[in-house]
Structures are given as C-alpha cells and as structure tokens.
Amino acid sequence: MSYEYVIPEPSADALSRINPEDEDIEIIKTYNTSADAATSKVKEKLDLLENVILNVAITGNTGAGKSTYVNAVRGVPDDDEGSAPTGVTETTMEPLMYPHPTMANVRIWDLPGIGSPKFKAKQYLKDVKFKTFDFFIIITSERFKENDIMLAKEIMRKKKLFYFVRSKIDNDIRAEMKKKNFSQEEVLSKIREDCTKNLKKVGAPKVFLVSSCDLGSYDFQLLIDTLEEELPMHKRLALLQSLPVCSVAMIDKKTKALQRLIWLIAFSSSTIAMAPVPGLSFACNLGIMIAFFQRCFDAFGLDDRSLKILSGRVDKSTEEVKQPMKSRFKEGVDRKVVMKFFTTAEMGAAITIAYVLSTIPVVGTLATGGVSFGTIFYLLNKGLNEMAEDAKLVLLGAGLEASEQEKEDRDKDTKEPEPEKEP
Ligand SMILES: Nc1nc2c(ncn2[C@@H]2O[C@H](COP(=O)(O)OP(=O)(O)OP(=O)(O)O)[C@@H](O)[C@H]2O)c(=O)[nH]1
Ligand SMILES: [Mg+2]
C-alpha cells in the first residue's frame, strides 16, 4: 500500500522567509515530482555544509604575529593548552595545523616565517603544500617587504586567494595616542596609505588593519565580509560558524549563516516522518534539533569553555558574564531543554497532535510528515534567535560592545557643539 505524501507547493512569501538560494528553490520545486531525488539532494547538501573542510594558511615574516592571529581566530588564549606558541623567541619552523576547538573541520595553519634573504616563494609554496589551503593570510607588523610581494605573486600565479593583514594595530594606536592632536582615523589612514605604497607591485590589493588582541575593532570585520564574498558558499558557512564572537555584527552574520541550514534540516526531518514506526519521527526530530542547537550554541560562544575565556579577558567571573543570558539555553543544550520547546503553550497543541497521530500507524505517516517541516522550521528558528539574543547580551554585559544608549550618548559627545546664536 502506498500513501500520498505531499509537501504543499511553497508560496512566494514562504520561500522568501525561508530564504533559500536559487539552487535550493529548484530542489523544493522538484519535490512534488520526484520526492526521492529532492530528498537525496537535500541530504547531500546538508552533509557538504556540515562537514566541509576549510584550511586557512597564516604566513608572513618572523615575529609578524602569525601565531597570535592563529590563536585569536580560534578563540584560544595564547597561554592555553593547545594554542600556537607565541612570543619573541618562539619561531614556527614547519607548517602546524590547529583545528578549531569546537569545529574540527576548520583548520588554521601556522606556516613558517618568510623572512630569510634566500627566500624562494615557489619552493616555499611547494614545501607547505599550497594546494591544501583555501586561502592565505599574509601578515606583517611593519612594512610589507619584498618577500611578502614575491609570495603574493606566486600565490596569484597558483590561482589561490590571499589577503594582506597589517597586524598589531593596537600598538600603533597606543603609541600615537600620546601625541598632540591624535586622531585614530588619521593614524589608520596613514598606515593604510603606507601599505598600499609598499604593495604597488601587486596592483592595488586591499590591506586589512587588525589587532589580534581586539578582533572587534579596526578591519577584522571587513576582512570577514571580503572572505564571505569570495569564498564558495559551503566554505563560507564553516568560516562564519568558527569565528570568535567579537561584535554584534559577527553575531548577525553567524545567525544568517545558520539560518541557511534550517530549511535543509527541516526538509530532511520531514521526510524522516514518513517512516511508519510509531514515535520514531519524534525521536529523530528531537535528535536533529539537539544537534542543530549545539552547533549554534558553540558558534555563539555560549559554551562554558568560551565563556571562561571571555571572563578571563574582561576580568569578570564566568557567572558574571553568563548572568545576562535570558534564554532557556543558559545551562546548555540537552534533551530536557529541547523538550521544553515542545511543551510551550504555542507549540504544545501542534506537537501533541502530531505526536499522538504518529503513534497510530498509517495515519501517523501522513500527519507527522504534514506538520513536521513547518514545526521544525519554526522551532529551529526560534531557538537560533533566542541564542543570538543571548550572545548579544553576553557581549554587552562583558563590556565588549556598546549598548544602543551608550552609542547615542557617545555620538552626542563627539558632535561639534552648535554655534551660539547672535542675540
Ligand atoms: N599588541 C599586540 N601584540 C601582538 C599582536 N600580534 C602579535 N603580537 C605580539 O608579537 C609577538 C610575536 O608574535 P607571534 O605571534 O609569536 O609572531 P609569529 O609571527 O608567530 O613569530 P614566529 O613564529 O617567530 O615567526 C608576541 O609577543 C605577540 O604577543 C597584536 O595584534 N597586538
Ligand atoms: Mg609563530
């Protein structure tokens, strides 16, 4: 006996809310004509997005700040176990791979310095196995030199992506602050001009001014925006999930990236509901939701490890930085917390009906499937947004991002006073 199982043709409005890319819309459209093909395409895509490997190479002169940058983008303090060794005497002699602490598929490579006068870019790239990398970050803490340029040209020749980063900007700002008529914007634009002048031989490349001690300031966000534009979609998602939460803008970017996964997960979970085993779909959906929420929790840095690191940075206790969290995920993601989503008044009715029906063979295959897509889609979005809010509250509470009120006050203070009117 076969049962007709139909996901209703999605309306334009529903599609715009789900916000799939063009190729995803094609999959949704083909569902009604070939459910199996659409389902396996969705699963393939999910698998690719969740498990893609991203290899990032960090290179540059000795002492430029490579290892410090590696630690910063992994969200790991320099003195942490498993961090890249940093300091004036430590030198990275061979490519060392540092997996992201919560996303092992994102790998940051600390490459050897390129400072030697005998440096040969071609041989260097061969030695470090350049094909492994999705892109290169070339770091300097002073002027870009001939070796940086040679390397950039060779990377270009190999048709790989690279980005110039001028590091230790916080040091430059601190030094200039002591001078009369200090203007941060002027200092930054001077450094930018100087870098551009030094890099004339490679055209007019963008240079990103970064402090590994303060990723929330200067050009780090701009660097990520650029990477986002230039990386293939599936790699972009991995990158955004893995970056440390350093600003509200970063939280918004992560939210958007994670939203991309939701419709695919909801779609594939609705097809599980077709299995004619009582209660199975409920259990599977619960498992899927726990896995997704754990992914979001880690990406937003709400896990104990990240909060502990944050509390160390801002000199507060972990309890203090955690205190502003309002969502039901305050104590972590587990079965009990996710079950709460199924017992709130708004969802209760729909889920109870779906669950009761799913225990009745035959009817269950239809009913659970029918509500599953919408329900899971709704619940995953709700959980994601709750966590994003929490992440913002934690950032504000830690004093790493100004509140709207503080920003308004600051703007008022920096505005030129209105000239007094002549009587
Ligand atoms: N203030 C400040 N100091 C930095 C920054 N980046 C690196 N440093 C310091 O610069 C020194 C050298 O940094 P490393 O990260 O060890 O440099 P490296 O490029 O890995 O050096 P080698 O492995 O020897 O080639 C360390 O004392 C860091 O603490 C930064 O953005 N700001
Ligand atoms: Mg190093």
PDB file of C-alpha atoms in Angstrom, residues 94-306:
ATOM      1  CA  GLU A  94      57.200  23.953   9.887  1.00  0.00           C
ATOM      2  CA  PRO A  95      53.509  24.147   8.976  1.00  0.00           C
ATOM      3  CA  LEU A  96      51.499  23.340  12.073  1.00  0.00           C
ATOM      4  CA  MET A  97      47.807  22.641  11.932  1.00  0.00           C
ATOM      5  CA  TYR A  98      45.492  23.889  14.667  1.00  0.00           C
ATOM      6  CA  PRO A  99      41.956  22.573  14.490  1.00  0.00           C
ATOM      7  CA  HIS A 100      39.168  24.817  15.721  1.00  0.00           C
ATOM      8  CA  PRO A 101      38.255  23.820  19.297  1.00  0.00           C
ATOM      9  CA  THR A 102      34.586  23.093  18.522  1.00  0.00           C
ATOM     10  CA  MET A 103      34.659  22.644  14.730  1.00  0.00           C
ATOM     11  CA  ALA A 104      37.397  20.174  13.885  1.00  0.00           C
ATOM     12  CA  ASN A 105      36.683  20.590  10.161  1.00  0.00           C
ATOM     13  CA  VAL A 106      38.023  24.163  10.297  1.00  0.00           C
ATOM     14  CA  ARG A 107      41.821  24.066  10.358  1.00  0.00           C
ATOM     15  CA  ILE A 108      44.102  27.029  10.830  1.00  0.00           C
ATOM     16  CA  TRP A 109      47.705  26.506   9.731  1.00  0.00           C
ATOM     17  CA  ASP A 110      50.606  28.391  11.239  1.00  0.00           C
ATOM     18  CA  LEU A 111      53.198  28.472   8.455  1.00  0.00           C
ATOM     19  CA  PRO A 112      56.947  29.082   8.830  1.00  0.00           C
ATOM     20  CA  GLY A 113      58.204  32.663   8.577  1.00  0.00           C
ATOM     21  CA  ILE A 114      59.261  34.048   5.192  1.00  0.00           C
ATOM     22  CA  GLY A 115      61.919  36.444   6.427  1.00  0.00           C
ATOM     23  CA  SER A 116      65.061  34.767   5.145  1.00  0.00           C
ATOM     24  CA  PRO A 117      67.064  36.702   2.470  1.00  0.00           C
ATOM     25  CA  LYS A 118      67.289  33.462   0.471  1.00  0.00           C
ATOM     26  CA  PHE A 119      63.507  33.105   0.432  1.00  0.00           C
ATOM     27  CA  LYS A 120      62.112  31.465  -2.728  1.00  0.00           C
ATOM     28  CA  ALA A 121      58.337  31.782  -2.975  1.00  0.00           C
ATOM     29  CA  LYS A 122      57.914  28.885  -5.398  1.00  0.00           C
ATOM     30  CA  GLN A 123      59.829  26.441  -3.205  1.00  0.00           C
ATOM     31  CA  TYR A 124      58.092  27.719  -0.056  1.00  0.00           C
ATOM     32  CA  LEU A 125      54.643  27.085  -1.507  1.00  0.00           C
ATOM     33  CA  LYS A 126      55.747  23.649  -2.654  1.00  0.00           C
ATOM     34  CA  ASP A 127      57.129  22.839   0.821  1.00  0.00           C
ATOM     35  CA  VAL A 128      53.990  23.918   2.652  1.00  0.00           C
ATOM     36  CA  LYS A 129      51.781  22.020   0.167  1.00  0.00           C
ATOM     37  CA  PHE A 130      49.889  25.092  -1.024  1.00  0.00           C
ATOM     38  CA  LYS A 131      47.134  23.068  -2.662  1.00  0.00           C
ATOM     39  CA  THR A 132      45.807  22.206   0.810  1.00  0.00           C
ATOM     40  CA  PHE A 133      44.734  25.771   1.519  1.00  0.00           C
ATOM     41  CA  ASP A 134      41.538  27.596   0.698  1.00  0.00           C
ATOM     42  CA  PHE A 135      43.214  30.947   1.212  1.00  0.00           C
ATOM     43  CA  PHE A 136      46.349  32.599   2.622  1.00  0.00           C
ATOM     44  CA  ILE A 137      46.636  35.457   5.081  1.00  0.00           C
ATOM     45  CA  ILE A 138      49.948  37.300   4.642  1.00  0.00           C
ATOM     46  CA  ILE A 139      50.704  39.173   7.866  1.00  0.00           C
ATOM     47  CA  THR A 140      53.147  41.927   8.613  1.00  0.00           C
ATOM     48  CA  SER A 141      53.523  44.114  11.684  1.00  0.00           C
ATOM     49  CA  GLU A 142      55.617  46.696   9.871  1.00  0.00           C
ATOM     50  CA  ARG A 143      56.016  47.448   6.175  1.00  0.00           C
ATOM     51  CA  PHE A 144      55.285  44.765   3.606  1.00  0.00           C
ATOM     52  CA  LYS A 145      58.638  43.654   2.204  1.00  0.00           C
ATOM     53  CA  GLU A 146      59.941  42.088  -0.995  1.00  0.00           C
ATOM     54  CA  ASN A 147      59.317  38.540   0.329  1.00  0.00           C
ATOM     55  CA  ASP A 148      55.641  39.322   1.048  1.00  0.00           C
ATOM     56  CA  ILE A 149      55.287  40.593  -2.511  1.00  0.00           C
ATOM     57  CA  MET A 150      57.086  37.613  -4.048  1.00  0.00           C
ATOM     58  CA  LEU A 151      54.862  35.264  -2.104  1.00  0.00           C
ATOM     59  CA  ALA A 152      51.660  37.106  -3.075  1.00  0.00           C
ATOM     60  CA  LYS A 153      52.630  36.990  -6.759  1.00  0.00           C
ATOM     61  CA  GLU A 154      53.349  33.278  -6.577  1.00  0.00           C
ATOM     62  CA  ILE A 155      50.036  32.580  -4.780  1.00  0.00           C
ATOM     63  CA  MET A 156      48.287  34.557  -7.509  1.00  0.00           C
ATOM     64  CA  ARG A 157      50.058  32.502 -10.155  1.00  0.00           C
ATOM     65  CA  LYS A 158      48.784  29.370  -8.444  1.00  0.00           C
ATOM     66  CA  LYS A 159      45.270  30.845  -8.634  1.00  0.00           C
ATOM     67  CA  LYS A 160      44.748  30.816  -4.890  1.00  0.00           C
ATOM     68  CA  LEU A 161      43.188  33.524  -2.723  1.00  0.00           C
ATOM     69  CA  PHE A 162      45.311  35.684  -0.420  1.00  0.00           C
ATOM     70  CA  TYR A 163      44.735  38.677   1.835  1.00  0.00           C
ATOM     71  CA  PHE A 164      47.202  41.154   3.314  1.00  0.00           C
ATOM     72  CA  VAL A 165      46.856  41.840   7.019  1.00  0.00           C
ATOM     73  CA  ARG A 166      48.766  44.568   8.841  1.00  0.00           C
ATOM     74  CA  SER A 167      48.853  43.375  12.456  1.00  0.00           C
ATOM     75  CA  LYS A 168      49.430  44.869  15.935  1.00  0.00           C
ATOM     76  CA  ILE A 169      47.377  47.968  15.113  1.00  0.00           C
ATOM     77  CA  ASP A 170      46.600  48.411  18.820  1.00  0.00           C
ATOM     78  CA  ASN A 171      50.325  49.071  19.371  1.00  0.00           C
ATOM     79  CA  ASP A 172      50.377  51.780  16.690  1.00  0.00           C
ATOM     80  CA  ILE A 173      47.302  53.444  18.130  1.00  0.00           C
ATOM     81  CA  ARG A 174      48.676  53.330  21.675  1.00  0.00           C
ATOM     82  CA  ALA A 175      51.959  54.907  20.564  1.00  0.00           C
ATOM     83  CA  GLU A 176      50.260  57.690  18.600  1.00  0.00           C
ATOM     84  CA  MET A 177      47.730  58.448  21.330  1.00  0.00           C
ATOM     85  CA  LYS A 178      50.381  60.213  23.347  1.00  0.00           C
ATOM     86  CA  LYS A 179      50.847  62.785  20.605  1.00  0.00           C
ATOM     87  CA  LYS A 180      49.029  66.089  20.426  1.00  0.00           C
ATOM     88  CA  ASN A 181      46.001  66.274  18.057  1.00  0.00           C
ATOM     89  CA  PHE A 182      45.742  62.485  17.961  1.00  0.00           C
ATOM     90  CA  SER A 183      43.126  61.180  15.558  1.00  0.00           C
ATOM     91  CA  GLN A 184      42.634  57.423  15.256  1.00  0.00           C
ATOM     92  CA  GLU A 185      41.195  57.760  11.755  1.00  0.00           C
ATOM     93  CA  GLU A 186      44.247  59.697  10.605  1.00  0.00           C
ATOM     94  CA  VAL A 187      46.662  57.140  12.047  1.00  0.00           C
ATOM     95  CA  LEU A 188      44.780  54.286  10.380  1.00  0.00           C
ATOM     96  CA  SER A 189      44.628  56.001   7.020  1.00  0.00           C
ATOM     97  CA  LYS A 190      48.355  56.787   7.164  1.00  0.00           C
ATOM     98  CA  ILE A 191      49.154  53.101   7.811  1.00  0.00           C
ATOM     99  CA  ARG A 192      46.797  52.108   5.020  1.00  0.00           C
ATOM    100  CA  GLU A 193      48.441  54.508   2.554  1.00  0.00           C
ATOM    101  CA  ASP A 194      51.884  53.283   3.539  1.00  0.00           C
ATOM    102  CA  CYS A 195      50.901  49.640   2.984  1.00  0.00           C
ATOM    103  CA  THR A 196      49.330  50.405  -0.387  1.00  0.00           C
ATOM    104  CA  LYS A 197      52.510  52.192  -1.455  1.00  0.00           C
ATOM    105  CA  ASN A 198      54.599  49.169  -0.470  1.00  0.00           C
ATOM    106  CA  LEU A 199      52.365  46.788  -2.340  1.00  0.00           C
ATOM    107  CA  LYS A 200      52.202  48.669  -5.649  1.00  0.00           C
ATOM    108  CA  LYS A 201      53.931  45.779  -7.402  1.00  0.00           C
ATOM    109  CA  VAL A 202      50.914  43.543  -6.773  1.00  0.00           C
ATOM    110  CA  GLY A 203      48.400  46.073  -8.087  1.00  0.00           C
ATOM    111  CA  ALA A 204      46.131  47.718  -5.532  1.00  0.00           C
ATOM    112  CA  PRO A 205      45.345  44.959  -3.081  1.00  0.00           C
ATOM    113  CA  LYS A 206      43.145  45.570  -0.039  1.00  0.00           C
ATOM    114  CA  VAL A 207      45.061  45.636   3.243  1.00  0.00           C
ATOM    115  CA  PHE A 208      43.216  44.875   6.463  1.00  0.00           C
ATOM    116  CA  LEU A 209      44.389  46.545   9.650  1.00  0.00           C
ATOM    117  CA  VAL A 210      43.919  44.119  12.520  1.00  0.00           C
ATOM    118  CA  SER A 211      44.719  43.680  16.192  1.00  0.00           C
ATOM    119  CA  SER A 212      44.729  40.069  17.299  1.00  0.00           C
ATOM    120  CA  CYS A 213      44.127  41.324  20.835  1.00  0.00           C
ATOM    121  CA  ASP A 214      40.946  43.088  19.771  1.00  0.00           C
ATOM    122  CA  LEU A 215      39.236  41.490  16.764  1.00  0.00           C
ATOM    123  CA  GLY A 216      36.119  43.583  17.394  1.00  0.00           C
ATOM    124  CA  SER A 217      37.958  46.762  16.323  1.00  0.00           C
ATOM    125  CA  TYR A 218      39.605  48.044  13.125  1.00  0.00           C
ATOM    126  CA  ASP A 219      39.261  45.979   9.903  1.00  0.00           C
ATOM    127  CA  PHE A 220      38.732  42.406  11.074  1.00  0.00           C
ATOM    128  CA  GLN A 221      35.024  42.534  10.274  1.00  0.00           C
ATOM    129  CA  LEU A 222      35.834  43.958   6.846  1.00  0.00           C
ATOM    130  CA  LEU A 223      38.232  41.085   6.205  1.00  0.00           C
ATOM    131  CA  ILE A 224      35.468  38.612   7.058  1.00  0.00           C
ATOM    132  CA  ASP A 225      32.996  40.449   4.788  1.00  0.00           C
ATOM    133  CA  THR A 226      35.521  40.168   1.949  1.00  0.00           C
ATOM    134  CA  LEU A 227      36.146  36.480   2.601  1.00  0.00           C
ATOM    135  CA  GLU A 228      32.421  35.941   2.670  1.00  0.00           C
ATOM    136  CA  GLU A 229      32.115  37.435  -0.797  1.00  0.00           C
ATOM    137  CA  GLU A 230      34.998  35.480  -2.242  1.00  0.00           C
ATOM    138  CA  LEU A 231      34.689  32.013  -0.719  1.00  0.00           C
ATOM    139  CA  PRO A 232      32.361  29.366  -2.108  1.00  0.00           C
ATOM    140  CA  MET A 233      29.083  29.199  -0.181  1.00  0.00           C
ATOM    141  CA  HIS A 234      29.727  25.924   1.644  1.00  0.00           C
ATOM    142  CA  LYS A 235      33.121  27.124   2.897  1.00  0.00           C
ATOM    143  CA  ARG A 236      31.681  30.474   3.939  1.00  0.00           C
ATOM    144  CA  LEU A 237      29.296  28.836   6.361  1.00  0.00           C
ATOM    145  CA  ALA A 238      32.099  26.878   8.043  1.00  0.00           C
ATOM    146  CA  LEU A 239      34.215  30.017   8.377  1.00  0.00           C
ATOM    147  CA  LEU A 240      31.424  32.112   9.894  1.00  0.00           C
ATOM    148  CA  GLN A 241      30.459  29.454  12.388  1.00  0.00           C
ATOM    149  CA  SER A 242      34.041  29.024  13.553  1.00  0.00           C
ATOM    150  CA  LEU A 243      34.986  32.674  14.160  1.00  0.00           C
ATOM    151  CA  PRO A 244      35.007  34.035  17.699  1.00  0.00           C
ATOM    152  CA  VAL A 245      32.125  36.269  18.747  1.00  0.00           C
ATOM    153  CA  CYS A 246      33.775  39.670  18.751  1.00  0.00           C
ATOM    154  CA  SER A 247      30.933  42.017  17.795  1.00  0.00           C
ATOM    155  CA  VAL A 248      27.181  42.275  17.278  1.00  0.00           C
ATOM    156  CA  ALA A 249      27.857  42.355  13.528  1.00  0.00           C
ATOM    157  CA  MET A 250      29.570  38.970  13.848  1.00  0.00           C
ATOM    158  CA  ILE A 251      26.569  37.549  15.737  1.00  0.00           C
ATOM    159  CA  ASP A 252      24.240  38.763  12.968  1.00  0.00           C
ATOM    160  CA  LYS A 253      26.462  37.159  10.332  1.00  0.00           C
ATOM    161  CA  LYS A 254      26.518  33.880  12.212  1.00  0.00           C
ATOM    162  CA  THR A 255      22.733  33.952  12.613  1.00  0.00           C
ATOM    163  CA  LYS A 256      22.267  34.430   8.892  1.00  0.00           C
ATOM    164  CA  ALA A 257      24.699  31.633   8.075  1.00  0.00           C
ATOM    165  CA  LEU A 258      22.996  29.219  10.473  1.00  0.00           C
ATOM    166  CA  GLN A 259      19.580  30.130   9.074  1.00  0.00           C
ATOM    167  CA  ARG A 260      20.827  28.728   5.789  1.00  0.00           C
ATOM    168  CA  LEU A 261      20.960  25.296   7.406  1.00  0.00           C
ATOM    169  CA  ILE A 262      17.467  25.430   8.905  1.00  0.00           C
ATOM    170  CA  TRP A 263      15.332  24.821   5.881  1.00  0.00           C
ATOM    171  CA  LEU A 264      17.540  21.962   4.753  1.00  0.00           C
ATOM    172  CA  ILE A 265      17.290  20.343   8.191  1.00  0.00           C
ATOM    173  CA  ALA A 266      13.523  20.911   8.383  1.00  0.00           C
ATOM    174  CA  PHE A 267      13.111  19.448   4.914  1.00  0.00           C
ATOM    175  CA  SER A 268      15.132  16.337   5.648  1.00  0.00           C
ATOM    176  CA  SER A 269      13.423  15.855   9.010  1.00  0.00           C
ATOM    177  CA  SER A 270      10.002  15.982   7.370  1.00  0.00           C
ATOM    178  CA  THR A 271      10.964  13.033   5.183  1.00  0.00           C
ATOM    179  CA  ILE A 272      12.044  11.010   8.229  1.00  0.00           C
ATOM    180  CA  ALA A 273       8.475  11.415   9.407  1.00  0.00           C
ATOM    181  CA  MET A 274       7.389   9.119   6.591  1.00  0.00           C
ATOM    182  CA  ALA A 275       8.863   6.109   8.378  1.00  0.00           C
ATOM    183  CA  PRO A 276       5.890   4.027   9.537  1.00  0.00           C
ATOM    184  CA  VAL A 277       7.297   3.411  13.019  1.00  0.00           C
ATOM    185  CA  PRO A 278       5.313   4.909  15.892  1.00  0.00           C
ATOM    186  CA  GLY A 279       7.174   7.689  17.702  1.00  0.00           C
ATOM    187  CA  LEU A 280      10.268   7.418  15.502  1.00  0.00           C
ATOM    188  CA  SER A 281       9.841  10.801  13.861  1.00  0.00           C
ATOM    189  CA  PHE A 282       9.517  12.488  17.224  1.00  0.00           C
ATOM    190  CA  ALA A 283      12.721  10.898  18.494  1.00  0.00           C
ATOM    191  CA  CYS A 284      14.583  11.712  15.262  1.00  0.00           C
ATOM    192  CA  ASN A 285      13.402  15.300  15.270  1.00  0.00           C
ATOM    193  CA  LEU A 286      14.493  15.689  18.835  1.00  0.00           C
ATOM    194  CA  GLY A 287      17.953  14.366  17.940  1.00  0.00           C
ATOM    195  CA  ILE A 288      18.178  16.674  14.923  1.00  0.00           C
ATOM    196  CA  MET A 289      17.159  19.671  16.997  1.00  0.00           C
ATOM    197  CA  ILE A 290      19.664  18.917  19.751  1.00  0.00           C
ATOM    198  CA  ALA A 291      22.476  18.637  17.176  1.00  0.00           C
ATOM    199  CA  PHE A 292      21.499  21.915  15.489  1.00  0.00           C
ATOM    200  CA  PHE A 293      21.154  23.817  18.755  1.00  0.00           C
ATOM    201  CA  GLN A 294      24.518  22.508  19.949  1.00  0.00           C
ATOM    202  CA  ARG A 295      26.052  23.798  16.704  1.00  0.00           C
ATOM    203  CA  CYS A 296      24.509  27.243  17.312  1.00  0.00           C
ATOM    204  CA  PHE A 297      25.497  27.242  20.982  1.00  0.00           C
ATOM    205  CA  ASP A 298      29.144  26.618  20.074  1.00  0.00           C
ATOM    206  CA  ALA A 299      29.081  29.109  17.188  1.00  0.00           C
ATOM    207  CA  PHE A 300      27.779  31.849  19.506  1.00  0.00           C
ATOM    208  CA  GLY A 301      30.460  31.081  22.092  1.00  0.00           C
ATOM    209  CA  LEU A 302      27.893  30.293  24.809  1.00  0.00           C
ATOM    210  CA  ASP A 303      29.643  27.104  25.912  1.00  0.00           C
ATOM    211  CA  ASP A 304      31.489  27.034  29.246  1.00  0.00           C
ATOM    212  CA  ARG A 305      34.935  26.980  27.617  1.00  0.00           C
ATOM    213  CA  SER A 306      34.296  30.133  25.551  1.00  0.00           C
TER     214      SER A 306
END
